[in-house]
mmCIF file of C-alpha atoms in Angstrom:
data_model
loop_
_atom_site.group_PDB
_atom_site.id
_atom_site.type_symbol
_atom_site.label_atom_id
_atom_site.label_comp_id
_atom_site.label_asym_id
_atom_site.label_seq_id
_atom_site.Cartn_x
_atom_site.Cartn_y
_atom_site.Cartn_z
ATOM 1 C CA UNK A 1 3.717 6.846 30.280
ATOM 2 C CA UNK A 2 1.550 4.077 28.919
ATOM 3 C CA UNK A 3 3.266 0.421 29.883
ATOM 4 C CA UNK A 4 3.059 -1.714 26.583
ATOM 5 C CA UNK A 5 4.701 -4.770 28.505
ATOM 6 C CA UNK A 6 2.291 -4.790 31.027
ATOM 7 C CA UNK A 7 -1.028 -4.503 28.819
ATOM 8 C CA UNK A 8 0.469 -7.150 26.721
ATOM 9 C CA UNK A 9 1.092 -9.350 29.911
ATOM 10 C CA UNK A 10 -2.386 -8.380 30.692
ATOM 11 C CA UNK A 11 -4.131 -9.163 27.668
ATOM 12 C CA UNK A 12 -2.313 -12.732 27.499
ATOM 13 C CA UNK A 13 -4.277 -13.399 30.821
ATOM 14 C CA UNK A 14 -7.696 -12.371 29.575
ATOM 15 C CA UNK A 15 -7.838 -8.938 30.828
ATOM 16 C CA UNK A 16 -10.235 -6.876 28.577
ATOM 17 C CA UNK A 17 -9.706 -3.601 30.137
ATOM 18 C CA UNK A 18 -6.097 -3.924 29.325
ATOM 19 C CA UNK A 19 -7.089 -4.604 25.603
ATOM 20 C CA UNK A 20 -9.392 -1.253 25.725
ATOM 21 C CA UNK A 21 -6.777 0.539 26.801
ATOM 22 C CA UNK A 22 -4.113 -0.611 24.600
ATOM 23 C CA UNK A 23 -6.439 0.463 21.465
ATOM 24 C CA UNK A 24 -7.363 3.851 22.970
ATOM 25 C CA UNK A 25 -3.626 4.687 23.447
ATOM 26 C CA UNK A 26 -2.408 3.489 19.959
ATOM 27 C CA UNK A 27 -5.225 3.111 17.451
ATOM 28 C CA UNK A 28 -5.509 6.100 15.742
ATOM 29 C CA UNK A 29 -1.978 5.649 14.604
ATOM 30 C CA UNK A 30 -2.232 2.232 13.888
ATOM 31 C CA UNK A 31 -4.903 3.439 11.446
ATOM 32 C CA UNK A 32 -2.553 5.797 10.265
ATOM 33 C CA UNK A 33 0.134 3.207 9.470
ATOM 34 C CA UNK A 34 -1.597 0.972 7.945
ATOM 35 C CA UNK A 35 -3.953 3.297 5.405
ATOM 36 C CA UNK A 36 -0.151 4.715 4.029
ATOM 37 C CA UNK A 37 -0.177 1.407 3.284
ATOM 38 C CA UNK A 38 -3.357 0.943 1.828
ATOM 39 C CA UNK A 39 -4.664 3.965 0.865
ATOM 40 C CA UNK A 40 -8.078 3.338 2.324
ATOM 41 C CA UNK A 41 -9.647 4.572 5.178
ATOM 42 C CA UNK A 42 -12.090 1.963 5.999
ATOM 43 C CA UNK A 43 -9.456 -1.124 4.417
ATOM 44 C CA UNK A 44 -6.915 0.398 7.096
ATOM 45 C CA UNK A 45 -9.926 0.119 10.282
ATOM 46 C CA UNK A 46 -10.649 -3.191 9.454
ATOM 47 C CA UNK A 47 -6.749 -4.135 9.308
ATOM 48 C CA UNK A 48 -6.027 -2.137 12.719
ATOM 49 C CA UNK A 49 -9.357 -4.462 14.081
ATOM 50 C CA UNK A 50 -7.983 -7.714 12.995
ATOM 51 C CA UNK A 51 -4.738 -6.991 14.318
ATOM 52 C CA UNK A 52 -6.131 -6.298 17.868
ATOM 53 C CA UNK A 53 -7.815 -9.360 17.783
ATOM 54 C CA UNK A 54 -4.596 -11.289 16.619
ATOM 55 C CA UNK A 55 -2.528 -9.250 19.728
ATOM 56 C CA UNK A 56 -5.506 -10.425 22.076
ATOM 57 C CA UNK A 57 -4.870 -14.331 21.129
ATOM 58 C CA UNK A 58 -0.950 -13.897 20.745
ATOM 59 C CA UNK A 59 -0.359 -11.616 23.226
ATOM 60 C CA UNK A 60 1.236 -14.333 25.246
ATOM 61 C CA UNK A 61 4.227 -14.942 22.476
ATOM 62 C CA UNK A 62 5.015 -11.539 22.828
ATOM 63 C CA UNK A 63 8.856 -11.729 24.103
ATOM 64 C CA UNK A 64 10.312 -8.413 25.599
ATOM 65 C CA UNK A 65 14.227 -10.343 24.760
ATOM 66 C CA UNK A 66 12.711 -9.927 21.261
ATOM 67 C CA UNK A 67 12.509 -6.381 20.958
ATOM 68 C CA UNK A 68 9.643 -3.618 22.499
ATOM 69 C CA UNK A 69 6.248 -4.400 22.894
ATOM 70 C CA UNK A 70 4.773 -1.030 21.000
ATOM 71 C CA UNK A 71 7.276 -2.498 18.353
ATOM 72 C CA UNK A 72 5.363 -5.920 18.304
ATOM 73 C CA UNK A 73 2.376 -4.093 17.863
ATOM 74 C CA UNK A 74 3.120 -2.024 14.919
ATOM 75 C CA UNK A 75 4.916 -5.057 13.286
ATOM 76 C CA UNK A 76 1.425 -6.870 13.657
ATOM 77 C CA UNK A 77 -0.427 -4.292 11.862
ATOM 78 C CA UNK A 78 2.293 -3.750 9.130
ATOM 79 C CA UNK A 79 2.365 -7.233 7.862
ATOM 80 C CA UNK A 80 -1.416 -6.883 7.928
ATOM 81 C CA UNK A 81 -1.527 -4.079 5.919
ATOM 82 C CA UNK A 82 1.032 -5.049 3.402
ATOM 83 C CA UNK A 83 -0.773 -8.831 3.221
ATOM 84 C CA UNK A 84 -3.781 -7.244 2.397
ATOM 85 C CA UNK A 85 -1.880 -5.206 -0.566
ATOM 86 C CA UNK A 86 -0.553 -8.310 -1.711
ATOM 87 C CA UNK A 87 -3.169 -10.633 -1.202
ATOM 88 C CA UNK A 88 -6.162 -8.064 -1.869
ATOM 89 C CA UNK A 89 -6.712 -7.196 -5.740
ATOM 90 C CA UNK A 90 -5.735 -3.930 -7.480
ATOM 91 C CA UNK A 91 -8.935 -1.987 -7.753
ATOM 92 C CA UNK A 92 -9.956 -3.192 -4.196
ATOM 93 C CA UNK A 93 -8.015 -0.728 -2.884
ATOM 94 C CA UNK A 94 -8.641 2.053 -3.784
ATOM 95 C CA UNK A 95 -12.236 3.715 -3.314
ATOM 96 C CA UNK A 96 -14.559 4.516 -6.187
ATOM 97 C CA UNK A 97 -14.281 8.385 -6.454
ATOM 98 C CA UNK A 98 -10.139 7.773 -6.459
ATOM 99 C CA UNK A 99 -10.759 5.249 -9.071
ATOM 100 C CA UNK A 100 -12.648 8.343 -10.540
ATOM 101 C CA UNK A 101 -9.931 10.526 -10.228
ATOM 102 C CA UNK A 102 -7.342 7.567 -12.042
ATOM 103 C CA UNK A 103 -9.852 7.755 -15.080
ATOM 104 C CA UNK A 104 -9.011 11.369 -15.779
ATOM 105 C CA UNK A 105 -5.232 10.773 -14.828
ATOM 106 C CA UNK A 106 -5.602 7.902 -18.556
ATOM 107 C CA UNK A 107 -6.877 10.972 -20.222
ATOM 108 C CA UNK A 108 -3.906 13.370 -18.870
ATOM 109 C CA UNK A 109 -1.550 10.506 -20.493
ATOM 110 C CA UNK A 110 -3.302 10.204 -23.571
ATOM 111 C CA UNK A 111 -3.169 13.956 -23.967
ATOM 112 C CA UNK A 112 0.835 14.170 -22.896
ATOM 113 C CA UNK A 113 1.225 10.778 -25.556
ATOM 114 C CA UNK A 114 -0.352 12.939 -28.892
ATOM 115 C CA UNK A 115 1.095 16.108 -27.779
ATOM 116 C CA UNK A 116 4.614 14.796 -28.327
ATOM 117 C CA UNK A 117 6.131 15.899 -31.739
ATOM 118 C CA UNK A 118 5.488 13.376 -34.067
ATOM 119 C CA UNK A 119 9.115 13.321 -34.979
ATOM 120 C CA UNK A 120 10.399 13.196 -31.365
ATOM 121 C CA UNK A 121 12.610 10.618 -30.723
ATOM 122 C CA UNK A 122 10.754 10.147 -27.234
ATOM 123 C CA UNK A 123 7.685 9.522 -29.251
ATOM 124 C CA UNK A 124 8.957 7.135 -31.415
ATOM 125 C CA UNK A 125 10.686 5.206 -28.181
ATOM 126 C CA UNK A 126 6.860 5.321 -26.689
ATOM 127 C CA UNK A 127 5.459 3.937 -29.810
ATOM 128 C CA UNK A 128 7.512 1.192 -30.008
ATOM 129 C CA UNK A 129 6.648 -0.497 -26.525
ATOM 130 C CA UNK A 130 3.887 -2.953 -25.845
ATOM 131 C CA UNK A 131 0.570 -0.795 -25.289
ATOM 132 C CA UNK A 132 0.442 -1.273 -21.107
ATOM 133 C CA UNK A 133 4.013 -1.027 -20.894
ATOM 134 C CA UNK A 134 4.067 2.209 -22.583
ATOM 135 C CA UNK A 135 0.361 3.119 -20.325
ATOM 136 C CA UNK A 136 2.419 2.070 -17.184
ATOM 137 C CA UNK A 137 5.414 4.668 -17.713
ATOM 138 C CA UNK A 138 3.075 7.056 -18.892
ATOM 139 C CA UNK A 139 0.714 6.682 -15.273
ATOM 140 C CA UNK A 140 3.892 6.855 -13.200
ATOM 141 C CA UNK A 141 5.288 9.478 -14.776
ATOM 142 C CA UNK A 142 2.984 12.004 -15.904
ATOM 143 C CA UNK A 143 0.174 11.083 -14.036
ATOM 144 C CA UNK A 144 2.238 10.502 -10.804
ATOM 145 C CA UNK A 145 0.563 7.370 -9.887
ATOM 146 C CA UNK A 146 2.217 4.506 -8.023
ATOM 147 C CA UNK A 147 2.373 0.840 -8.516
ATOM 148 C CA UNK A 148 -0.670 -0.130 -6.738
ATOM 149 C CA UNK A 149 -2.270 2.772 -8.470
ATOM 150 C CA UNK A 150 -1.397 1.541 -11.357
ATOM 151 C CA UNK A 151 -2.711 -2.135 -11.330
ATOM 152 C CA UNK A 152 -6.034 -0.703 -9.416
ATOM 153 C CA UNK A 153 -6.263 1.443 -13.138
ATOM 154 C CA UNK A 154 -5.075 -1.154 -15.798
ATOM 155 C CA UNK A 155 -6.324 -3.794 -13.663
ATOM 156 C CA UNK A 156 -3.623 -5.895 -13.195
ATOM 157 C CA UNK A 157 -2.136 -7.797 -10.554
ATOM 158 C CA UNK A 158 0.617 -5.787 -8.504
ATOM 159 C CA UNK A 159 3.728 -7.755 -9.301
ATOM 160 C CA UNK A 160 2.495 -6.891 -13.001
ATOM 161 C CA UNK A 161 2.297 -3.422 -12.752
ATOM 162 C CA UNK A 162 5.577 -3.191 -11.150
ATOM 163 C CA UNK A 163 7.001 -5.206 -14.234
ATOM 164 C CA UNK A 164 5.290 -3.336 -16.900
ATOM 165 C CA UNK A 165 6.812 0.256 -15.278
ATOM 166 C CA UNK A 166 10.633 -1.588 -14.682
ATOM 167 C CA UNK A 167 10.407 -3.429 -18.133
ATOM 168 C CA UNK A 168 9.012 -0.220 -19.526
ATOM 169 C CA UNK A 169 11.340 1.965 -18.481
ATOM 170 C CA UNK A 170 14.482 -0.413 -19.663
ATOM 171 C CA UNK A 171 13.247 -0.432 -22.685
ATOM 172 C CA UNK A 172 12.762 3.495 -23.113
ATOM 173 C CA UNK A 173 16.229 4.152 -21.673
ATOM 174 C CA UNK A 174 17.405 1.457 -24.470
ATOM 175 C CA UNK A 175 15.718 3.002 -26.856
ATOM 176 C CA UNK A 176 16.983 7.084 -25.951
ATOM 177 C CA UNK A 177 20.888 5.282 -25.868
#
């Protein structure tokens, strides 16, 4: 059984080979964790990368009182991850042939939007909401797309996305009352 305390210790006093073996043992699912996050494969290397480098400087802070070392580790590459979601852009996320794929999903929900009875009261909610309000609802719902997905397609800041679908929503279920 692999001793995360000790490599830790290790790597806080400059020991390389403690370093190598810490990333053999847990890098492929660091990589893992942190492309659920971020839905790329090569975003998700370079986050796992820059995380090893930050548990080579810090390794020293670690504090086993704290909680587990293999803990501290995935922590590290977690708040990576979900910085770079934050901080990174929308489309920046997402490769170019899944941005592809997104330009299709628009078409799906323009398709689903006409094919509604003209008389529907669902249609008539729809056309009463702000155009990227309504294209947010639409995306999450028919095209099963999530937030980040969303502001990668329309463009958009995260936090905006997010409040398009919630504000969108609110005002469908207001409208179907």
């Amino acid at each position: 059984m692999f001793d995360y305390v000790e490599a830790l210790d290790a790597c806080s006093r400059g020991d390389r080979e403690a370093l190598k073996r810490l990333y053999d043992v847990e890098a492929a699912r660091l990589v893992s964790v942190a492309q659920r996050i971020v839905r790329r494969q090569e975003l998700a290397e370079d986050i796992v990368h820059d995380a090893f480098v930050q548990i080579w400087t810090k390794a020293g802070s670690f504090d086993p009182e704290l909680g587990s070392a293999r803990g501290w580790i995935y922590t590290i590459v977690r708040n990576r991850a979900l910085n770079a979601v934050r901080d990174g852009g929308r489309i920046d996320l997402m490769d170019p042939a899944t941005l592809a794929a997104f330009t299709d999903r628009s078409a799906v929900i323009d398709d689903a939007f006409v094919q509604l009875d003209s008389s529907s009261r669902l249609r008539r909610c729809l056309e009463g909401m702000e155009q990227e309000k309504r294209d947010s609802v639409l995306l999450s719902y028919v095209a099963g797309c999530s937030h980040g997905e969303i502001a990668g397609v329309l463009g958009v800041p995260l936090g905006t996305a997010k409040s398009w679908v919630r504000r969108g929503l609110t005002a469908l279920k207001d409208c179907m009352s």
